[in-house]
Structures are given as structure tokens and as C-alpha cells.
Coordinates of N, CA and C in Angstrom, one line a residue:
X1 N 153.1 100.4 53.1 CA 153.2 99.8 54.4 C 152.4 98.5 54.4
X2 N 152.8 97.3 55.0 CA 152.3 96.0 55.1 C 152.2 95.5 56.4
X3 N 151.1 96.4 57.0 CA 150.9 96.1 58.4 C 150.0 97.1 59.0
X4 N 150.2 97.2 60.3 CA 149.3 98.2 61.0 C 150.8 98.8 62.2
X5 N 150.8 99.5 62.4 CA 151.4 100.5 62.7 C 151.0 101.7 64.1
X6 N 151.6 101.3 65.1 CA 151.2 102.0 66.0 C 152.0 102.7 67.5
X7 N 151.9 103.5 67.6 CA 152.7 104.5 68.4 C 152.5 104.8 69.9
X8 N 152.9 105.1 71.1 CA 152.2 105.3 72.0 C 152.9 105.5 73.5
X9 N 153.1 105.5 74.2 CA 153.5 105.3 76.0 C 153.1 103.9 76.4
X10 N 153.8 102.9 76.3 CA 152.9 101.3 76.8 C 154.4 100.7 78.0
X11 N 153.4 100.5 79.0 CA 153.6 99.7 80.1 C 154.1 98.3 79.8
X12 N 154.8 97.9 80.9 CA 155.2 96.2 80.9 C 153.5 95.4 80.3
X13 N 152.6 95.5 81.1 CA 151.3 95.1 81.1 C 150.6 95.3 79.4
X14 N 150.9 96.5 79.0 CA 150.6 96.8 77.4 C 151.2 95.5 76.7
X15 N 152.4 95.9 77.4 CA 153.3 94.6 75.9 C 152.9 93.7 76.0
X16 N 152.5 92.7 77.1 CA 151.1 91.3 77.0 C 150.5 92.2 76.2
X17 N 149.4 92.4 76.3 CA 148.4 92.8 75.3 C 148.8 92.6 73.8
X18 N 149.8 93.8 73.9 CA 150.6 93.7 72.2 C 151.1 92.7 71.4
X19 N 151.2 91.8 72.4 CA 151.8 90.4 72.3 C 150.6 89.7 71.6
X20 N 149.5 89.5 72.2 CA 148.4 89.0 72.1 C 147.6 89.4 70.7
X21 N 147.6 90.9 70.6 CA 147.1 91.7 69.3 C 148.0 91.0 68.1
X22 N 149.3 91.1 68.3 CA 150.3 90.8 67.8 C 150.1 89.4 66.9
X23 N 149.5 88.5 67.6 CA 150.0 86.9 67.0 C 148.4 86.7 66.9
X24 N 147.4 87.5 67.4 CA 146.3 87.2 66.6 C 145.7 87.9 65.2
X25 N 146.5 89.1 64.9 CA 146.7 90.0 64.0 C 147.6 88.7 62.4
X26 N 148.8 88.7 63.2 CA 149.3 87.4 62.3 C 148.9 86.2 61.8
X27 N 147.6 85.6 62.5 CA 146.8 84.9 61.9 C 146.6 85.1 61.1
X28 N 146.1 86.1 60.4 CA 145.5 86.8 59.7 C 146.4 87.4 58.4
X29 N 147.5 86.9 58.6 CA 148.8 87.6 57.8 C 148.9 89.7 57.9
X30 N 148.6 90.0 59.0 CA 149.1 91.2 59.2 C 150.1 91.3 60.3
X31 N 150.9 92.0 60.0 CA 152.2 92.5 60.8 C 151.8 93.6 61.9
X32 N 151.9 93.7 63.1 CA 151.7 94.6 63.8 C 152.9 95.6 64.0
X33 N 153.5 96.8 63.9 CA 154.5 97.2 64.0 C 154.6 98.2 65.9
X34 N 155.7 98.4 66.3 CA 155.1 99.2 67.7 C 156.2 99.8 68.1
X35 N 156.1 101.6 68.3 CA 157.0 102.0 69.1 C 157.0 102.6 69.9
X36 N 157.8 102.1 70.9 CA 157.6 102.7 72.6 C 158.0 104.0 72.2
X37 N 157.3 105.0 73.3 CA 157.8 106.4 73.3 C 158.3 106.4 75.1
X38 N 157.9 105.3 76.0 CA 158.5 105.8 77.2 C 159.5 105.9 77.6
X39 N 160.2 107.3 78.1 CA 161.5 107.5 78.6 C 162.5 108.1 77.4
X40 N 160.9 108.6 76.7 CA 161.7 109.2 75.9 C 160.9 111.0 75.6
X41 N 161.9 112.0 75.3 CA 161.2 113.2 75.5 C 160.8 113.5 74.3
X42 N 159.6 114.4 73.8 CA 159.3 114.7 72.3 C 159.2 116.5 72.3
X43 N 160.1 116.8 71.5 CA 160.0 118.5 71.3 C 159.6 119.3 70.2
X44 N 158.0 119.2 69.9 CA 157.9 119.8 68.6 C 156.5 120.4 69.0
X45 N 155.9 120.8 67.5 CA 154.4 121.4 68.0 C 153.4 120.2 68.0
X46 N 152.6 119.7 68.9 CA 151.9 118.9 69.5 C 151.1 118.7 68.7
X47 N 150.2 119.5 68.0 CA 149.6 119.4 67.0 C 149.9 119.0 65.2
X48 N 151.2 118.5 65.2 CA 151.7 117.8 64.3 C 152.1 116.6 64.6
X49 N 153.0 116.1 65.4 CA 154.0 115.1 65.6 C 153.2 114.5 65.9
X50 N 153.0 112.9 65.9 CA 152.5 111.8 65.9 C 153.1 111.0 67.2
X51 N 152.3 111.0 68.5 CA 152.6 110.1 69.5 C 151.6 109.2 69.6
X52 N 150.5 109.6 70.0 CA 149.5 108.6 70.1 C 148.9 108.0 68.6
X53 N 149.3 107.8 67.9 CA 148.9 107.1 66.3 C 148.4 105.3 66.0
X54 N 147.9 104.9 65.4 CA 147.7 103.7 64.5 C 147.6 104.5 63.3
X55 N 148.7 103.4 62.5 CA 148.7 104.0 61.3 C 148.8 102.4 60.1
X56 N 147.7 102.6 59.4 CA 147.8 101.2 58.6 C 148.1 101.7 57.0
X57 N 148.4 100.6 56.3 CA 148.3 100.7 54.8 C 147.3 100.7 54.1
X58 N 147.2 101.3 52.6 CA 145.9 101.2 52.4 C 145.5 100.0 52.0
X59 N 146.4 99.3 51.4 CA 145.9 97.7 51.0 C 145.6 97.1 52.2
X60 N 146.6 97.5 53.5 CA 145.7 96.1 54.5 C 144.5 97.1 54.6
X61 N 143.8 98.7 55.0 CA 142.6 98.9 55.0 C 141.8 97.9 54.4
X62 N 141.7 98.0 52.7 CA 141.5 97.7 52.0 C 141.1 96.0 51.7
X63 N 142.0 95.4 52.6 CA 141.5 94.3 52.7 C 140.7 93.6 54.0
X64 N 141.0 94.2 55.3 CA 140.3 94.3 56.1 C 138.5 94.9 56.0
X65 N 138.9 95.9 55.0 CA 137.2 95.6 54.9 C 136.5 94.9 54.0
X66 N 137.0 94.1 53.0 CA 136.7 92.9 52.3 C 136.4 91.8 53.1
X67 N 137.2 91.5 54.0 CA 137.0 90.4 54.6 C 136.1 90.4 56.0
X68 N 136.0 91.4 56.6 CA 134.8 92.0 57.6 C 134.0 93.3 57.3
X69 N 134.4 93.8 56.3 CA 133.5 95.4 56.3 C 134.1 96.3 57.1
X70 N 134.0 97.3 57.1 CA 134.3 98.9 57.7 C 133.9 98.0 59.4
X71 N 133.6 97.4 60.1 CA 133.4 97.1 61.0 C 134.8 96.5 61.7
X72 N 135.3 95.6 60.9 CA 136.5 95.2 60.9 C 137.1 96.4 61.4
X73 N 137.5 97.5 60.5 CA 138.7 98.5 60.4 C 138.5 98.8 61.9
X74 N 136.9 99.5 62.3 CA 136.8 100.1 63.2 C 137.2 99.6 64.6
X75 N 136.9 98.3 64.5 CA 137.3 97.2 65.8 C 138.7 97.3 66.1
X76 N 139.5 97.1 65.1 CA 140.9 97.3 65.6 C 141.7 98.8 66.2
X77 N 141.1 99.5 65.4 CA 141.8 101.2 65.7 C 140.9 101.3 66.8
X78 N 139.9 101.2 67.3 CA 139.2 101.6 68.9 C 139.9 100.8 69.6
X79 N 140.5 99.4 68.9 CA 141.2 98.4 69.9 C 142.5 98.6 70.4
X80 N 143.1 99.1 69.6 CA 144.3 100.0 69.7 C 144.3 101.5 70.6
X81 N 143.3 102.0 70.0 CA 143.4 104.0 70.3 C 143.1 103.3 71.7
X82 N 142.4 102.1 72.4 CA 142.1 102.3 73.8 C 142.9 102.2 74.2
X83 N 144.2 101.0 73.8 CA 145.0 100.3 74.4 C 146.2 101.8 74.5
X84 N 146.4 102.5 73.3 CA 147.5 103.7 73.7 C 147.1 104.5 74.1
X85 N 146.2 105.4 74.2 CA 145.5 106.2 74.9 C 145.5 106.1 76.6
X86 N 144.6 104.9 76.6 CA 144.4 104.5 78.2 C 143.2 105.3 78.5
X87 N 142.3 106.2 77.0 CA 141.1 106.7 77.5 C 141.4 107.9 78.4
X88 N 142.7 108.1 78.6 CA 143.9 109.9 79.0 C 143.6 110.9 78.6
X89 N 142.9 112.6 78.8 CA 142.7 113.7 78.2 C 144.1 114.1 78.4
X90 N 144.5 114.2 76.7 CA 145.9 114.8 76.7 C 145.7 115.8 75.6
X91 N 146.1 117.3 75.7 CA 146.2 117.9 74.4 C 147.0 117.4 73.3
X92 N 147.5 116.1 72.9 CA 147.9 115.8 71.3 C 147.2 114.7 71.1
X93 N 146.7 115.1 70.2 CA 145.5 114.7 69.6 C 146.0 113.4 69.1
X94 N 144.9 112.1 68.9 CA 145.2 110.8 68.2 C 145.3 110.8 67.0
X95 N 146.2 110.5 66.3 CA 146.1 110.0 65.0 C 145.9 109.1 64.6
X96 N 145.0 108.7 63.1 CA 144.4 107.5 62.7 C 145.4 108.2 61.1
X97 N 146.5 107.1 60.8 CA 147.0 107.3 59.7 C 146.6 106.3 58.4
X98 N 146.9 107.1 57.4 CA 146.6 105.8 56.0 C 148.0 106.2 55.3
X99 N 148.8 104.9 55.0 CA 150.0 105.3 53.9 C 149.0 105.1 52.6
X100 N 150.3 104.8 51.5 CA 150.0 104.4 50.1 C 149.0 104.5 49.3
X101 N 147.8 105.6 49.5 CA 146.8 105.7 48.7 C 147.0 106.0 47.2
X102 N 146.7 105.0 46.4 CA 146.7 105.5 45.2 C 145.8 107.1 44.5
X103 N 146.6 107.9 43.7 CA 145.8 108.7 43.5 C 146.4 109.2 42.1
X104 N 145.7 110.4 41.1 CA 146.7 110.6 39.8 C 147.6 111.0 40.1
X105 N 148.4 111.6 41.5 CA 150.3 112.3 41.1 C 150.5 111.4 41.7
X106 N 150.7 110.1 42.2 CA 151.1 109.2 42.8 C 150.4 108.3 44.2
X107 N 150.9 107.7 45.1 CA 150.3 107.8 46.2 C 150.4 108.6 47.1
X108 N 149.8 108.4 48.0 CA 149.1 109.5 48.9 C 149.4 109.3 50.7
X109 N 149.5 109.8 51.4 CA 149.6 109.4 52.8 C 149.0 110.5 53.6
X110 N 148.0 110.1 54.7 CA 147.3 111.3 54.9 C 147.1 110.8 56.7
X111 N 147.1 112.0 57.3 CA 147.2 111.6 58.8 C 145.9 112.3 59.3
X112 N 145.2 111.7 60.0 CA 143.6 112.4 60.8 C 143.9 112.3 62.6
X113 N 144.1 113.4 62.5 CA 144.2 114.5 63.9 C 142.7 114.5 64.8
X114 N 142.7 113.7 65.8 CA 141.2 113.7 66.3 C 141.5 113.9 67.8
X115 N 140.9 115.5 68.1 CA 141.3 115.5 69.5 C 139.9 115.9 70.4
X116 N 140.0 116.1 71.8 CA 139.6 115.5 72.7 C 138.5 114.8 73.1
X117 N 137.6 114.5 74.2 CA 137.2 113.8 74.6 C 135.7 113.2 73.3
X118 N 135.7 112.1 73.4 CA 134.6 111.2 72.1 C 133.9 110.0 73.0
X119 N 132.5 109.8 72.4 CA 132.0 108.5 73.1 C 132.7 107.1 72.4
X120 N 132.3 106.6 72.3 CA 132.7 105.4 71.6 C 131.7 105.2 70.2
X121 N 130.9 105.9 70.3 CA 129.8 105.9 69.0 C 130.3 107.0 68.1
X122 N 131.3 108.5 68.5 CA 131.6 109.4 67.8 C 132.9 109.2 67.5
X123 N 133.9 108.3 68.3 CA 135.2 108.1 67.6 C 135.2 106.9 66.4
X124 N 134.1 106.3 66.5 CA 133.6 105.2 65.1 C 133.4 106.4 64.1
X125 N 132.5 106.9 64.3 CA 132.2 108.1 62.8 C 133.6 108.6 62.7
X126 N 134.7 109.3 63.5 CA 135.8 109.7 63.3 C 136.1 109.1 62.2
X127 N 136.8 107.5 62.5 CA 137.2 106.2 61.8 C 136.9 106.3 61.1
X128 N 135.8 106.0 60.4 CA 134.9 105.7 59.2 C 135.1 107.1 58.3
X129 N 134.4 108.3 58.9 CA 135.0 109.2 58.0 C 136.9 109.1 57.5
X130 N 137.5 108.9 58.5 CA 139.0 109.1 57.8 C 139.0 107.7 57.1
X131 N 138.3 106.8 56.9 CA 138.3 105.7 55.9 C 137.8 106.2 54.6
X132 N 136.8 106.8 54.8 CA 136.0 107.4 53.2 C 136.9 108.5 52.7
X133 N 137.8 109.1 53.7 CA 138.2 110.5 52.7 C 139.2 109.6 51.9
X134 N 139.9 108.7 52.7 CA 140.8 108.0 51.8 C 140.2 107.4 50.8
X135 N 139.0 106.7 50.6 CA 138.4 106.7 49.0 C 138.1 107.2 48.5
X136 N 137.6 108.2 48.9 CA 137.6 109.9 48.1 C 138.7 110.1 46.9
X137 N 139.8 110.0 47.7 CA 141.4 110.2 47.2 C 141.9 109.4 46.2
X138 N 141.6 107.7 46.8 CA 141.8 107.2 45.5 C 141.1 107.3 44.4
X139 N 139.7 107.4 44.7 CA 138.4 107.4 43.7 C 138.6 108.9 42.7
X140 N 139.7 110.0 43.5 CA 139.5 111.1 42.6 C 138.4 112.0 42.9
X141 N 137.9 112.0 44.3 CA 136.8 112.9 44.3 C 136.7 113.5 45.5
X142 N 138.4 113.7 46.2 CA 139.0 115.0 47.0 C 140.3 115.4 46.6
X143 N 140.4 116.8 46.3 CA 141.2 117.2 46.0 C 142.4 117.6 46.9
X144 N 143.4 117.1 46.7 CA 144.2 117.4 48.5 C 144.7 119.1 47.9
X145 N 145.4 119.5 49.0 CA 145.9 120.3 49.0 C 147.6 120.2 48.5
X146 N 148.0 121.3 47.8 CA 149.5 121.9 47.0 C 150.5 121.0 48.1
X147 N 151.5 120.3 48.3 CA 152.3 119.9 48.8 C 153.2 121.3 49.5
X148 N 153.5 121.6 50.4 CA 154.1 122.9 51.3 C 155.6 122.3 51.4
X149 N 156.2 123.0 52.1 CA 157.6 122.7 52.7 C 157.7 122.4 54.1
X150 N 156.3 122.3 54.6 CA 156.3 120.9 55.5 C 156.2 119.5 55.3
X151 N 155.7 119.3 54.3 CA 155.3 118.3 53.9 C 156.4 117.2 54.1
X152 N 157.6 117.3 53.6 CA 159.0 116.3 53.7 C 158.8 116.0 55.6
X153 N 158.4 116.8 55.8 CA 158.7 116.8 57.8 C 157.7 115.6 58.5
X154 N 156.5 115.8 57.7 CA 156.0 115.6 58.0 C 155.2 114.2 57.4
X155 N 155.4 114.0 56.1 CA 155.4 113.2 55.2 C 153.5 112.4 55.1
X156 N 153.0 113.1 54.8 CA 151.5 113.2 54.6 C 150.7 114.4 54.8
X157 N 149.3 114.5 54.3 CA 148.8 115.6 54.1 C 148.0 115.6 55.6
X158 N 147.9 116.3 56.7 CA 147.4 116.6 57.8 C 145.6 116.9 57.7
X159 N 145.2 116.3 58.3 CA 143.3 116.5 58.0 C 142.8 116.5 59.8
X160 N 142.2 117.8 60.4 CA 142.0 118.1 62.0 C 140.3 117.3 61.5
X161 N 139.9 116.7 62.5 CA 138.7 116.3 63.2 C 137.5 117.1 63.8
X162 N 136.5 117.2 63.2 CA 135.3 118.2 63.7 C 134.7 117.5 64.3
X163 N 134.2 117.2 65.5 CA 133.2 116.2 65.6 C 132.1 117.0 65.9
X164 N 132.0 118.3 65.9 CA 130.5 118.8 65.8 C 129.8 118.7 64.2
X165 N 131.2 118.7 63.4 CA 130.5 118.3 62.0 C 130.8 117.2 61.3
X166 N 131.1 116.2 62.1 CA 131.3 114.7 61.7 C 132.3 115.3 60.2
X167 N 133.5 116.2 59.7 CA 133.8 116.2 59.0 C 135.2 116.3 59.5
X168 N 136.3 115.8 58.3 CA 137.5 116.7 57.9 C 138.3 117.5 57.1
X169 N 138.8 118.4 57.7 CA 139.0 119.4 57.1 C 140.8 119.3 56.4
X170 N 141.4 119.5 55.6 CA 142.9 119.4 55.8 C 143.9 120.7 56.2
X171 N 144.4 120.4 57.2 CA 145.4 121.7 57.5 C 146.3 122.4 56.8
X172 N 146.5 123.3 56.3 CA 147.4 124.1 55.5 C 148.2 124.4 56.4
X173 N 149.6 123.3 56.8 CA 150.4 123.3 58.1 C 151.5 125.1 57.7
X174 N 151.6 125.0 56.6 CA 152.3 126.5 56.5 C 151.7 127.8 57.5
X175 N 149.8 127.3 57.3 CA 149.3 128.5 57.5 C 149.6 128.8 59.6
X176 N 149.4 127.4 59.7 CA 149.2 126.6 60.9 C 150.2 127.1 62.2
X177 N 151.6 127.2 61.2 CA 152.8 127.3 61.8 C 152.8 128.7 61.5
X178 N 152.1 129.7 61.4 CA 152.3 131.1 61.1 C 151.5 131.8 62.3
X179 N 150.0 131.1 62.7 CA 149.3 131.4 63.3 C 150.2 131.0 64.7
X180 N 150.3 129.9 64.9 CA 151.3 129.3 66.6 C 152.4 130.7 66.6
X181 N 153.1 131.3 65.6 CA 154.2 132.0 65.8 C 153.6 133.6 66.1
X182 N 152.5 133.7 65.7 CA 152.2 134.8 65.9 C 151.5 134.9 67.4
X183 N 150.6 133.6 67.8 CA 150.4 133.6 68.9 C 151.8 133.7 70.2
X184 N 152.7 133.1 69.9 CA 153.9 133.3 70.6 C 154.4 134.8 70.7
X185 N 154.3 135.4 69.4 CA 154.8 136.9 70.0 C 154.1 137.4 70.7
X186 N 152.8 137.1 70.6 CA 152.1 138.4 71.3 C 151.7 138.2 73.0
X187 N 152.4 136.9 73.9 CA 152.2 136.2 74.9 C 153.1 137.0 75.6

């Protein structure tokens, strides 16, 4: 991916904005990508499917923090998560995505599930940790988990958000989708 990447519910008034993000992002030689979700219905389990997302590449990560530091990264995805969000308590959680990581079985794509309410000082550590696990990955010193028969569906490895332990964890969506099904029978 050669860009930043981002997903959401946006208003006439957003798209100024996006506009703006847009052609000052391109300064910069990054592409902003954007897709409306309004008026449109989503049917899946909420805890997977990606509506509220920014999702960037690792090279532009990668170069964004060369050229500003991890402060850079952070500035834009709070700049974004505010602008799709709207700062809204919704049960589907934000995602902060990374394509292309290099790693030994090839590259890597990994999505960070961060849900409810955060200050503005705990959704930075969010960031930042889902920036490090991605160097972890390239660097060889997290092991992801077995590729499942979600994976095609879903096309990266899923990691949920602790913020009582400033960590992430990766979901074993097989397990995930066994537990949701069991909860459903027994309702």
C-alpha cells in the first residue's frame, strides 16, 4: 500500500476536511485513500470487519517516522481516528491497520482493534504500541500466529487492545468465532 488509507461514516462537512488532509498529505507525496460507508448497511461480526479504520503501509509508516519520528505517525491517525469517529461510543472498535510488513514467510498485514472510550494520552500509547509490534515483526522478534481459514476473509492477522495493559494481544479469530457461536446458542 502507497498511501494512508481510511474508512468511516463522513458528512458533506468531512469531505472539506478530507480535502484539506488530502492535498496537504500530497505535499508530502502521500496519497490519502477514502471510503464512504454512508447509506450503506454492514452485516458481519463487529468485532472483525473494519468500518472505522486508518490503515497505512509500512513504507509510508516507515517513512513518516524518518522524517518526523513516531510523533509524526501519531499526529495523523489521532488526526484521522477524530475526524471518523467524531469521538462516538460505538461497539466496533477502531482500527489502526499496517499492510506490507516484511517478515521471513513473506509480508505481513496486521490490523489493531482498539475499543472503547481512551484519553488522548492512552490512544497515543495504543498507536505507538501497534507501531512497535509492527517492528517486532519485521525485526523477527514476534511471532505471529498459524494463518487460520479466516485469514483469506479477513486478510491480516487481528491483534485486540488492552489498555489496562498498554499491550496487544493477537486473536485466534477461529477461536473467536466459536466462542460468539456458542454464546448465540445459549441466548
Amino acid at each position: 500500500m502507497n498511501g494512508i488509507y481510511i474508512s468511516g461514516y463522513f458528512t458533506e462537512e468531512d469531505h472539506k476536511v478530507l480535502d484539506e488532509y488530502r492535498n496537504e498529505l500530497e505535499k508530502n507525496g502521500i496519497q490519502l485513500l477514502c471510503r464512504d460507508l454512508t447509506g450503506s448497511m454492514m452485516q458481519s461480526a463487529l468485532d472483525f470487519i473494519d468500518i472505522d479504520v486508518v490503515e497505512f503501509g509500512w513504507d509510508i509508516l516507515k517513512a513518516l517516522a524518518i522524517k518526523g519520528g513516531t510523533g509524526l505517525i501519531i499526529f495523523w491517525i489521532k488526526k484521522l481516528w477524530k475526524l471518523i469517529t467524531k469521538d462516538r461510543e460505538t461497539p466496533v472498535p477502531f482500527t489502526f491497520s499496517i499492510s506490507g510488513i516484511p517478515s521471513i514467510t513473506g509480508t505481513e498485514n496486521i490490523k489493531c482493534k482498539i475499543s472503547g472510550p481512551l484519553s488522548d494520552d492512552a490512544k497515543e500509547i495504543a498507536i505507538l504500541k501497534g507501531y512497535e509490534l509492527a517492528s517486532k515483526i519485521e525485526e523477527h522478534q514476534y511471532q505471529l500466529l498459524e494463518k487460520d481459514i479466516y485469514y483469506s476473509a479477513v486478510n491480516a492477522h487481528l491483534f485486540r487492545y488492552d489498555p489496562t495493559r498498554e499491550t496487544y494481544s493477537e486473536m485466534n479469530i477461529a477461536d473467536e468465532v466459536r466462542k460468539k457461536q456458542e454464546e448465540n446458542t445459549y441466548v
